[in-house]
Amino acid sequence: MADQHQVTRTVTYFDGEGHELPGPVDPLVGFFWARLDEEPDSADVRAKRAILDDYARYCADTTNPAREAICGVTRTVIRHLATVYTGHPDYDPAWRP
């Protein structure tokens, strides 16, 4: 559609002491946030947003020794959830699980 636009969500990461950390915006996560922002509010959408919030929080916790495992598993879950948008022009086939 000619009137479509790409939405970018930024995430601010903080360490355990409240100091802001630099954090790249994961294109998959930004894409999925944008799609959820377009959906009507529902329990399903709120649950998916909670997964994204947890992903951002746990992946920013550089003091957690399980960080890499948690982020890897959660990103795989997000990849699966995002497959419902494979027909969207901004969906990257490289994100397929």
mmCIF file of N, CA, C and O in Angstrom:
data_model
loop_
_atom_site.group_PDB
_atom_site.id
_atom_site.type_symbol
_atom_site.label_atom_id
_atom_site.label_comp_id
_atom_site.label_asym_id
_atom_site.label_seq_id
_atom_site.Cartn_x
_atom_site.Cartn_y
_atom_site.Cartn_z
ATOM 1 N N MET A 1 0.833 -1.193 0.000
ATOM 2 C CA MET A 1 0.000 0.000 0.000
ATOM 3 C C MET A 1 0.874 1.251 0.000
ATOM 4 O O MET A 1 1.887 1.303 0.682
ATOM 5 N N ALA A 2 0.442 2.239 -0.717
ATOM 6 C CA ALA A 2 1.215 3.476 -0.830
ATOM 7 C C ALA A 2 1.276 4.231 0.498
ATOM 8 O O ALA A 2 2.233 4.943 0.765
ATOM 9 N N ASP A 3 0.251 4.081 1.347
ATOM 10 C CA ASP A 3 0.218 4.845 2.589
ATOM 11 C C ASP A 3 0.868 4.096 3.757
ATOM 12 O O ASP A 3 0.853 4.573 4.877
ATOM 13 N N GLN A 4 1.454 2.935 3.505
ATOM 14 C CA GLN A 4 2.126 2.184 4.559
ATOM 15 C C GLN A 4 3.414 2.902 4.950
ATOM 16 O O GLN A 4 4.069 3.513 4.121
ATOM 17 N N HIS A 5 3.757 2.820 6.200
ATOM 18 C CA HIS A 5 5.020 3.371 6.653
ATOM 19 C C HIS A 5 5.627 2.421 7.663
ATOM 20 O O HIS A 5 4.926 1.652 8.298
ATOM 21 N N GLN A 6 6.910 2.459 7.780
ATOM 22 C CA GLN A 6 7.593 1.588 8.707
ATOM 23 C C GLN A 6 7.649 2.272 10.063
ATOM 24 O O GLN A 6 7.988 3.445 10.168
ATOM 25 N N VAL A 7 7.317 1.532 11.091
ATOM 26 C CA VAL A 7 7.340 2.046 12.447
ATOM 27 C C VAL A 7 8.584 1.486 13.127
ATOM 28 O O VAL A 7 8.884 0.307 13.011
ATOM 29 N N THR A 8 9.304 2.328 13.806
ATOM 30 C CA THR A 8 10.488 1.893 14.534
ATOM 31 C C THR A 8 10.253 2.157 16.012
ATOM 32 O O THR A 8 9.854 3.240 16.398
ATOM 33 N N ARG A 9 10.464 1.156 16.802
ATOM 34 C CA ARG A 9 10.349 1.298 18.253
ATOM 35 C C ARG A 9 11.760 1.288 18.817
ATOM 36 O O ARG A 9 12.568 0.475 18.439
ATOM 37 N N THR A 10 12.018 2.196 19.719
ATOM 38 C CA THR A 10 13.319 2.196 20.370
ATOM 39 C C THR A 10 13.161 1.628 21.770
ATOM 40 O O THR A 10 12.106 1.766 22.392
ATOM 41 N N VAL A 11 14.190 1.000 22.237
ATOM 42 C CA VAL A 11 14.200 0.411 23.560
ATOM 43 C C VAL A 11 15.391 0.993 24.294
ATOM 44 O O VAL A 11 16.491 1.048 23.751
ATOM 45 N N THR A 12 15.172 1.441 25.508
ATOM 46 C CA THR A 12 16.254 1.929 26.339
ATOM 47 C C THR A 12 16.587 0.848 27.343
ATOM 48 O O THR A 12 15.701 0.332 28.034
ATOM 49 N N TYR A 13 17.835 0.450 27.403
ATOM 50 C CA TYR A 13 18.282 -0.589 28.316
ATOM 51 C C TYR A 13 18.913 0.054 29.539
ATOM 52 O O TYR A 13 19.611 1.061 29.437
ATOM 53 N N PHE A 14 18.676 -0.553 30.714
ATOM 54 C CA PHE A 14 19.253 -0.081 31.961
ATOM 55 C C PHE A 14 19.922 -1.247 32.669
ATOM 56 O O PHE A 14 19.437 -2.375 32.603
ATOM 57 N N ASP A 15 21.039 -0.958 33.361
ATOM 58 C CA ASP A 15 21.670 -2.001 34.148
ATOM 59 C C ASP A 15 20.962 -2.092 35.496
ATOM 60 O O ASP A 15 19.989 -1.383 35.749
ATOM 61 N N GLY A 16 21.429 -2.991 36.340
ATOM 62 C CA GLY A 16 20.793 -3.216 37.634
ATOM 63 C C GLY A 16 20.805 -2.018 38.556
ATOM 64 O O GLY A 16 20.048 -1.965 39.519
ATOM 65 N N GLU A 17 21.643 -1.027 38.269
ATOM 66 C CA GLU A 17 21.726 0.171 39.102
ATOM 67 C C GLU A 17 20.990 1.352 38.495
ATOM 68 O O GLU A 17 21.086 2.464 38.989
ATOM 69 N N GLY A 18 20.285 1.124 37.393
ATOM 70 C CA GLY A 18 19.511 2.195 36.770
ATOM 71 C C GLY A 18 20.265 3.036 35.768
ATOM 72 O O GLY A 18 19.750 4.045 35.295
ATOM 73 N N HIS A 19 21.492 2.638 35.428
ATOM 74 C CA HIS A 19 22.271 3.380 34.433
ATOM 75 C C HIS A 19 21.864 2.932 33.031
ATOM 76 O O HIS A 19 21.747 1.740 32.754
ATOM 77 N N GLU A 20 21.674 3.897 32.165
ATOM 78 C CA GLU A 20 21.284 3.589 30.798
ATOM 79 C C GLU A 20 22.428 2.906 30.057
ATOM 80 O O GLU A 20 23.575 3.301 30.153
ATOM 81 N N LEU A 21 22.076 1.849 29.322
ATOM 82 C CA LEU A 21 23.053 1.116 28.521
ATOM 83 C C LEU A 21 22.745 1.303 27.049
ATOM 84 O O LEU A 21 21.570 1.405 26.667
ATOM 85 N N PRO A 22 23.770 1.318 26.219
ATOM 86 C CA PRO A 22 23.489 1.368 24.786
ATOM 87 C C PRO A 22 22.907 0.022 24.359
ATOM 88 O O PRO A 22 23.353 -1.021 24.817
ATOM 89 N N GLY A 23 21.897 0.055 23.535
ATOM 90 C CA GLY A 23 21.306 -1.188 23.079
ATOM 91 C C GLY A 23 20.800 -1.066 21.665
ATOM 92 O O GLY A 23 20.003 -0.180 21.382
ATOM 93 N N PRO A 24 21.274 -1.932 20.796
ATOM 94 C CA PRO A 24 20.768 -1.876 19.429
ATOM 95 C C PRO A 24 19.319 -2.345 19.376
ATOM 96 O O PRO A 24 18.897 -3.147 20.194
ATOM 97 N N VAL A 25 18.586 -1.823 18.446
ATOM 98 C CA VAL A 25 17.209 -2.263 18.257
ATOM 99 C C VAL A 25 17.249 -3.460 17.324
ATOM 100 O O VAL A 25 17.733 -3.372 16.196
ATOM 101 N N ASP A 26 16.799 -4.587 17.811
ATOM 102 C CA ASP A 26 16.742 -5.803 17.019
ATOM 103 C C ASP A 26 15.662 -5.607 15.958
ATOM 104 O O ASP A 26 14.511 -5.335 16.297
ATOM 105 N N PRO A 27 15.982 -5.723 14.677
ATOM 106 C CA PRO A 27 14.984 -5.488 13.623
ATOM 107 C C PRO A 27 13.746 -6.385 13.745
ATOM 108 O O PRO A 27 12.634 -5.934 13.514
ATOM 109 N N LEU A 28 13.943 -7.642 14.142
ATOM 110 C CA LEU A 28 12.806 -8.534 14.329
ATOM 111 C C LEU A 28 11.897 -8.023 15.436
ATOM 112 O O LEU A 28 10.678 -7.956 15.282
ATOM 113 N N VAL A 29 12.486 -7.639 16.544
ATOM 114 C CA VAL A 29 11.703 -7.148 17.684
ATOM 115 C C VAL A 29 10.999 -5.845 17.322
ATOM 116 O O VAL A 29 9.818 -5.658 17.625
ATOM 117 N N GLY A 30 11.694 -4.940 16.644
ATOM 118 C CA GLY A 30 11.065 -3.693 16.208
ATOM 119 C C GLY A 30 9.898 -3.945 15.270
ATOM 120 O O GLY A 30 8.842 -3.322 15.384
ATOM 121 N N PHE A 31 10.080 -4.883 14.346
ATOM 122 C CA PHE A 31 9.017 -5.245 13.410
ATOM 123 C C PHE A 31 7.813 -5.795 14.175
ATOM 124 O O PHE A 31 6.671 -5.393 13.941
ATOM 125 N N PHE A 32 8.076 -6.721 15.094
ATOM 126 C CA PHE A 32 6.972 -7.354 15.828
ATOM 127 C C PHE A 32 6.247 -6.344 16.708
ATOM 128 O O PHE A 32 5.013 -6.346 16.779
ATOM 129 N N TRP A 33 6.988 -5.433 17.368
ATOM 130 C CA TRP A 33 6.351 -4.376 18.164
ATOM 131 C C TRP A 33 5.428 -3.537 17.278
ATOM 132 O O TRP A 33 4.294 -3.218 17.656
ATOM 133 N N ALA A 34 5.921 -3.170 16.107
ATOM 134 C CA ALA A 34 5.125 -2.333 15.204
ATOM 135 C C ALA A 34 3.841 -3.039 14.791
ATOM 136 O O ALA A 34 2.783 -2.416 14.711
ATOM 137 N N ARG A 35 3.938 -4.333 14.514
ATOM 138 C CA ARG A 35 2.729 -5.070 14.125
ATOM 139 C C ARG A 35 1.753 -5.142 15.298
ATOM 140 O O ARG A 35 0.550 -4.992 15.117
ATOM 141 N N LEU A 36 2.262 -5.356 16.507
ATOM 142 C CA LEU A 36 1.377 -5.413 17.671
ATOM 143 C C LEU A 36 0.730 -4.059 17.930
ATOM 144 O O LEU A 36 -0.426 -3.993 18.365
ATOM 145 N N ASP A 37 1.463 -2.972 17.653
ATOM 146 C CA ASP A 37 0.891 -1.634 17.820
ATOM 147 C C ASP A 37 -0.271 -1.393 16.866
ATOM 148 O O ASP A 37 -1.124 -0.547 17.124
ATOM 149 N N GLU A 38 -0.320 -2.117 15.773
ATOM 150 C CA GLU A 38 -1.400 -1.972 14.792
ATOM 151 C C GLU A 38 -2.621 -2.818 15.146
ATOM 152 O O GLU A 38 -3.688 -2.626 14.573
ATOM 153 N N GLU A 39 -2.456 -3.758 16.068
ATOM 154 C CA GLU A 39 -3.538 -4.667 16.444
ATOM 155 C C GLU A 39 -4.441 -4.025 17.503
ATOM 156 O O GLU A 39 -3.968 -3.259 18.338
ATOM 157 N N PRO A 40 -5.732 -4.372 17.479
ATOM 158 C CA PRO A 40 -6.606 -3.901 18.561
ATOM 159 C C PRO A 40 -6.159 -4.518 19.890
ATOM 160 O O PRO A 40 -5.641 -5.637 19.911
ATOM 161 N N ASP A 41 -6.351 -3.779 20.961
ATOM 162 C CA ASP A 41 -5.956 -4.269 22.273
ATOM 163 C C ASP A 41 -6.735 -5.538 22.609
ATOM 164 O O ASP A 41 -7.943 -5.624 22.401
ATOM 165 N N SER A 42 -6.025 -6.536 23.103
ATOM 166 C CA SER A 42 -6.644 -7.795 23.517
ATOM 167 C C SER A 42 -5.698 -8.479 24.492
ATOM 168 O O SER A 42 -4.526 -8.092 24.623
ATOM 169 N N ALA A 43 -6.191 -9.513 25.147
ATOM 170 C CA ALA A 43 -5.343 -10.272 26.061
ATOM 171 C C ALA A 43 -4.168 -10.896 25.298
ATOM 172 O O ALA A 43 -3.048 -10.952 25.806
ATOM 173 N N ASP A 44 -4.414 -11.343 24.083
ATOM 174 C CA ASP A 44 -3.364 -11.944 23.261
ATOM 175 C C ASP A 44 -2.256 -10.932 22.957
ATOM 176 O O ASP A 44 -1.076 -11.237 23.111
ATOM 177 N N VAL A 45 -2.632 -9.738 22.546
ATOM 178 C CA VAL A 45 -1.652 -8.703 22.223
ATOM 179 C C VAL A 45 -0.892 -8.289 23.484
ATOM 180 O O VAL A 45 0.332 -8.134 23.450
ATOM 181 N N ARG A 46 -1.590 -8.158 24.606
ATOM 182 C CA ARG A 46 -0.913 -7.798 25.853
ATOM 183 C C ARG A 46 0.084 -8.876 26.272
ATOM 184 O O ARG A 46 1.186 -8.572 26.740
ATOM 185 N N ALA A 47 -0.249 -10.146 26.077
ATOM 186 C CA ALA A 47 0.668 -11.241 26.415
ATOM 187 C C ALA A 47 1.907 -11.197 25.529
ATOM 188 O O ALA A 47 3.036 -11.401 26.005
ATOM 189 N N LYS A 48 1.725 -10.917 24.244
ATOM 190 C CA LYS A 48 2.866 -10.836 23.326
ATOM 191 C C LYS A 48 3.747 -9.633 23.655
ATOM 192 O O LYS A 48 4.977 -9.722 23.588
ATOM 193 N N ARG A 49 3.137 -8.526 24.045
ATOM 194 C CA ARG A 49 3.932 -7.363 24.454
ATOM 195 C C ARG A 49 4.729 -7.674 25.715
ATOM 196 O O ARG A 49 5.870 -7.223 25.869
ATOM 197 N N ALA A 50 4.143 -8.457 26.614
ATOM 198 C CA ALA A 50 4.857 -8.839 27.839
ATOM 199 C C ALA A 50 6.085 -9.677 27.508
ATOM 200 O O ALA A 50 7.141 -9.521 28.140
ATOM 201 N N ILE A 51 5.983 -10.541 26.498
ATOM 202 C CA ILE A 51 7.140 -11.327 26.062
ATOM 203 C C ILE A 51 8.231 -10.391 25.556
ATOM 204 O O ILE A 51 9.412 -10.557 25.877
ATOM 205 N N LEU A 52 7.856 -9.392 24.767
ATOM 206 C CA LEU A 52 8.842 -8.439 24.245
ATOM 207 C C LEU A 52 9.463 -7.616 25.369
ATOM 208 O O LEU A 52 10.671 -7.349 25.353
ATOM 209 N N ASP A 53 8.653 -7.217 26.345
ATOM 210 C CA ASP A 53 9.188 -6.475 27.493
ATOM 211 C C ASP A 53 10.188 -7.334 28.272
ATOM 212 O O ASP A 53 11.255 -6.852 28.663
ATOM 213 N N ASP A 54 9.838 -8.605 28.503
ATOM 214 C CA ASP A 54 10.748 -9.506 29.202
ATOM 215 C C ASP A 54 12.042 -9.694 28.417
ATOM 216 O O ASP A 54 13.129 -9.710 28.986
ATOM 217 N N TYR A 55 11.908 -9.834 27.106
ATOM 218 C CA TYR A 55 13.092 -9.987 26.249
ATOM 219 C C TYR A 55 14.028 -8.796 26.435
ATOM 220 O O TYR A 55 15.228 -8.966 26.664
ATOM 221 N N ALA A 56 13.486 -7.605 26.370
ATOM 222 C CA ALA A 56 14.307 -6.399 26.520
ATOM 223 C C ALA A 56 14.946 -6.341 27.909
ATOM 224 O O ALA A 56 16.130 -6.036 28.041
ATOM 225 N N ARG A 57 14.174 -6.658 28.933
ATOM 226 C CA ARG A 57 14.687 -6.570 30.304
ATOM 227 C C ARG A 57 15.768 -7.612 30.558
ATOM 228 O O ARG A 57 16.857 -7.298 31.043
ATOM 229 N N TYR A 58 15.503 -8.872 30.213
ATOM 230 C CA TYR A 58 16.468 -9.933 30.509
ATOM 231 C C TYR A 58 17.713 -9.839 29.637
ATOM 232 O O TYR A 58 18.807 -10.162 30.085
ATOM 233 N N CYS A 59 17.559 -9.398 28.407
ATOM 234 C CA CYS A 59 18.722 -9.295 27.522
ATOM 235 C C CYS A 59 19.603 -8.108 27.892
ATOM 236 O O CYS A 59 20.777 -8.075 27.525
ATOM 237 N N ALA A 60 19.061 -7.157 28.587
ATOM 238 C CA ALA A 60 19.849 -6.000 29.014
ATOM 239 C C ALA A 60 20.599 -6.268 30.319
ATOM 240 O O ALA A 60 21.513 -5.536 30.663
ATOM 241 N N ASP A 61 20.233 -7.345 31.004
ATOM 242 C CA ASP A 61 20.856 -7.649 32.296
ATOM 243 C C ASP A 61 22.192 -8.346 32.077
ATOM 244 O O ASP A 61 22.281 -9.578 32.047
ATOM 245 N N THR A 62 23.230 -7.555 31.929
ATOM 246 C CA THR A 62 24.552 -8.097 31.634
ATOM 247 C C THR A 62 25.167 -8.834 32.817
ATOM 248 O O THR A 62 26.184 -9.516 32.660
ATOM 249 N N THR A 63 24.553 -8.734 33.997
ATOM 250 C CA THR A 63 25.082 -9.428 35.170
ATOM 251 C C THR A 63 24.521 -10.840 35.307
ATOM 252 O O THR A 63 25.018 -11.616 36.127
ATOM 253 N N ASN A 64 23.529 -11.188 34.528
ATOM 254 C CA ASN A 64 22.896 -12.504 34.627
ATOM 255 C C ASN A 64 23.694 -13.517 33.806
ATOM 256 O O ASN A 64 23.795 -13.390 32.593
ATOM 257 N N PRO A 65 24.242 -14.540 34.451
ATOM 258 C CA PRO A 65 25.031 -15.516 33.705
ATOM 259 C C PRO A 65 24.200 -16.328 32.712
ATOM 260 O O PRO A 65 24.743 -16.896 31.766
ATOM 261 N N ALA A 66 22.898 -16.360 32.879
ATOM 262 C CA ALA A 66 22.020 -17.099 31.964
ATOM 263 C C ALA A 66 21.475 -16.210 30.847
ATOM 264 O O ALA A 66 20.623 -16.636 30.072
ATOM 265 N N ARG A 67 21.979 -14.997 30.765
ATOM 266 C CA ARG A 67 21.462 -14.011 29.812
ATOM 267 C C ARG A 67 21.414 -14.527 28.382
ATOM 268 O O ARG A 67 20.391 -14.428 27.716
ATOM 269 N N GLU A 68 22.496 -15.074 27.895
ATOM 270 C CA GLU A 68 22.551 -15.521 26.501
ATOM 271 C C GLU A 68 21.520 -16.613 26.225
ATOM 272 O O GLU A 68 20.860 -16.606 25.190
ATOM 273 N N ALA A 69 21.380 -17.554 27.143
ATOM 274 C CA ALA A 69 20.406 -18.635 26.960
ATOM 275 C C ALA A 69 18.983 -18.092 26.970
ATOM 276 O O ALA A 69 18.158 -18.453 26.116
ATOM 277 N N ILE A 70 18.691 -17.217 27.924
ATOM 278 C CA ILE A 70 17.351 -16.639 28.019
ATOM 279 C C ILE A 70 17.016 -15.856 26.758
ATOM 280 O O ILE A 70 15.930 -16.004 26.182
ATOM 281 N N CYS A 71 17.951 -15.037 26.300
ATOM 282 C CA CYS A 71 17.715 -14.221 25.112
ATOM 283 C C CYS A 71 17.553 -15.092 23.873
ATOM 284 O O CYS A 71 16.709 -14.818 23.020
ATOM 285 N N GLY A 72 18.356 -16.131 23.763
ATOM 286 C CA GLY A 72 18.260 -17.013 22.607
ATOM 287 C C GLY A 72 16.917 -17.719 22.523
ATOM 288 O O GLY A 72 16.290 -17.765 21.461
ATOM 289 N N VAL A 73 16.474 -18.260 23.638
ATOM 290 C CA VAL A 73 15.179 -18.958 23.659
ATOM 291 C C VAL A 73 14.041 -17.983 23.399
ATOM 292 O O VAL A 73 13.142 -18.259 22.599
ATOM 293 N N THR A 74 14.081 -16.830 24.035
ATOM 294 C CA THR A 74 13.007 -15.854 23.859
ATOM 295 C C THR A 74 12.973 -15.342 22.427
ATOM 296 O O THR A 74 11.894 -15.170 21.842
ATOM 297 N N ARG A 75 14.125 -15.126 21.826
ATOM 298 C CA ARG A 75 14.154 -14.661 20.428
ATOM 299 C C ARG A 75 13.563 -15.725 19.507
ATOM 300 O O ARG A 75 12.865 -15.402 18.548
ATOM 301 N N THR A 76 13.795 -16.997 19.796
ATOM 302 C CA THR A 76 13.194 -18.065 19.004
ATOM 303 C C THR A 76 11.676 -18.030 19.127
ATOM 304 O O THR A 76 10.959 -18.193 18.134
ATOM 305 N N VAL A 77 11.174 -17.788 20.324
ATOM 306 C CA VAL A 77 9.727 -17.660 20.526
ATOM 307 C C VAL A 77 9.189 -16.491 19.704
ATOM 308 O O VAL A 77 8.156 -16.611 19.024
ATOM 309 N N ILE A 78 9.885 -15.361 19.721
ATOM 310 C CA ILE A 78 9.455 -14.182 18.960
ATOM 311 C C ILE A 78 9.459 -14.492 17.468
ATOM 312 O O ILE A 78 8.545 -14.097 16.739
ATOM 313 N N ARG A 79 10.458 -15.213 16.999
ATOM 314 C CA ARG A 79 10.517 -15.593 15.580
ATOM 315 C C ARG A 79 9.271 -16.397 15.191
ATOM 316 O O ARG A 79 8.688 -16.182 14.136
ATOM 317 N N HIS A 80 8.870 -17.336 16.067
ATOM 318 C CA HIS A 80 7.670 -18.132 15.803
ATOM 319 C C HIS A 80 6.414 -17.265 15.809
ATOM 320 O O HIS A 80 5.566 -17.385 14.921
ATOM 321 N N LEU A 81 6.303 -16.397 16.801
ATOM 322 C CA LEU A 81 5.125 -15.529 16.889
ATOM 323 C C LEU A 81 5.012 -14.597 15.690
ATOM 324 O O LEU A 81 3.908 -14.299 15.222
ATOM 325 N N ALA A 82 6.138 -14.136 15.182
ATOM 326 C CA ALA A 82 6.140 -13.195 14.058
ATOM 327 C C ALA A 82 5.776 -13.843 12.726
ATOM 328 O O ALA A 82 5.464 -13.131 11.770
ATOM 329 N N THR A 83 5.759 -15.162 12.664
ATOM 330 C CA THR A 83 5.441 -15.823 11.385
ATOM 331 C C THR A 83 4.025 -15.537 10.905
ATOM 332 O O THR A 83 3.751 -15.699 9.720
ATOM 333 N N VAL A 84 3.151 -15.077 11.780
ATOM 334 C CA VAL A 84 1.800 -14.731 11.327
ATOM 335 C C VAL A 84 1.821 -13.508 10.412
ATOM 336 O O VAL A 84 0.843 -13.234 9.726
ATOM 337 N N TYR A 85 2.943 -12.809 10.373
ATOM 338 C CA TYR A 85 3.077 -11.609 9.540
ATOM 339 C C TYR A 85 3.966 -11.845 8.315
ATOM 340 O O TYR A 85 4.481 -10.898 7.730
ATOM 341 N N THR A 86 4.137 -13.090 7.898
ATOM 342 C CA THR A 86 5.014 -13.377 6.755
ATOM 343 C C THR A 86 4.561 -12.685 5.478
ATOM 344 O O THR A 86 5.375 -12.425 4.602
ATOM 345 N N GLY A 87 3.295 -12.356 5.359
ATOM 346 C CA GLY A 87 2.797 -11.665 4.179
ATOM 347 C C GLY A 87 3.036 -10.165 4.199
ATOM 348 O O GLY A 87 2.783 -9.476 3.207
ATOM 349 N N HIS A 88 3.518 -9.637 5.304
ATOM 350 C CA HIS A 88 3.759 -8.198 5.425
ATOM 351 C C HIS A 88 5.004 -7.831 4.623
ATOM 352 O O HIS A 88 6.001 -8.554 4.654
ATOM 353 N N PRO A 89 4.987 -6.701 3.910
ATOM 354 C CA PRO A 89 6.147 -6.338 3.076
ATOM 355 C C PRO A 89 7.441 -6.099 3.855
ATOM 356 O O PRO A 89 8.527 -6.217 3.285
ATOM 357 N N ASP A 90 7.366 -5.790 5.135
ATOM 358 C CA ASP A 90 8.570 -5.557 5.928
ATOM 359 C C ASP A 90 9.083 -6.822 6.623
ATOM 360 O O ASP A 90 10.104 -6.775 7.305
ATOM 361 N N TYR A 91 8.370 -7.935 6.458
ATOM 362 C CA TYR A 91 8.807 -9.184 7.095
ATOM 363 C C TYR A 91 10.030 -9.715 6.348
ATOM 364 O O TYR A 91 10.041 -9.816 5.127
ATOM 365 N N ASP A 92 11.074 -10.048 7.081
ATOM 366 C CA ASP A 92 12.305 -10.572 6.495
ATOM 367 C C ASP A 92 12.267 -12.098 6.576
ATOM 368 O O ASP A 92 12.215 -12.658 7.671
ATOM 369 N N PRO A 93 12.300 -12.783 5.447
ATOM 370 C CA PRO A 93 12.273 -14.251 5.470
ATOM 371 C C PRO A 93 13.406 -14.874 6.304
ATOM 372 O O PRO A 93 13.280 -16.002 6.765
ATOM 373 N N ALA A 94 14.468 -14.148 6.524
ATOM 374 C CA ALA A 94 15.568 -14.657 7.355
ATOM 375 C C ALA A 94 15.133 -14.845 8.815
ATOM 376 O O ALA A 94 15.812 -15.524 9.587
ATOM 377 N N TRP A 95 14.004 -14.241 9.195
ATOM 378 C CA TRP A 95 13.502 -14.383 10.562
ATOM 379 C C TRP A 95 12.757 -15.684 10.790
ATOM 380 O O TRP A 95 12.440 -16.027 11.919
ATOM 381 N N ARG A 96 12.455 -16.425 9.731
ATOM 382 C CA ARG A 96 11.713 -17.676 9.901
ATOM 383 C C ARG A 96 12.474 -18.597 10.857
ATOM 384 O O ARG A 96 13.695 -18.695 10.781
ATOM 385 N N PRO A 97 11.728 -19.258 11.736
ATOM 386 C CA PRO A 97 12.394 -20.192 12.675
ATOM 387 C C PRO A 97 12.983 -21.387 11.927
ATOM 388 O O PRO A 97 12.592 -21.727 10.863
#
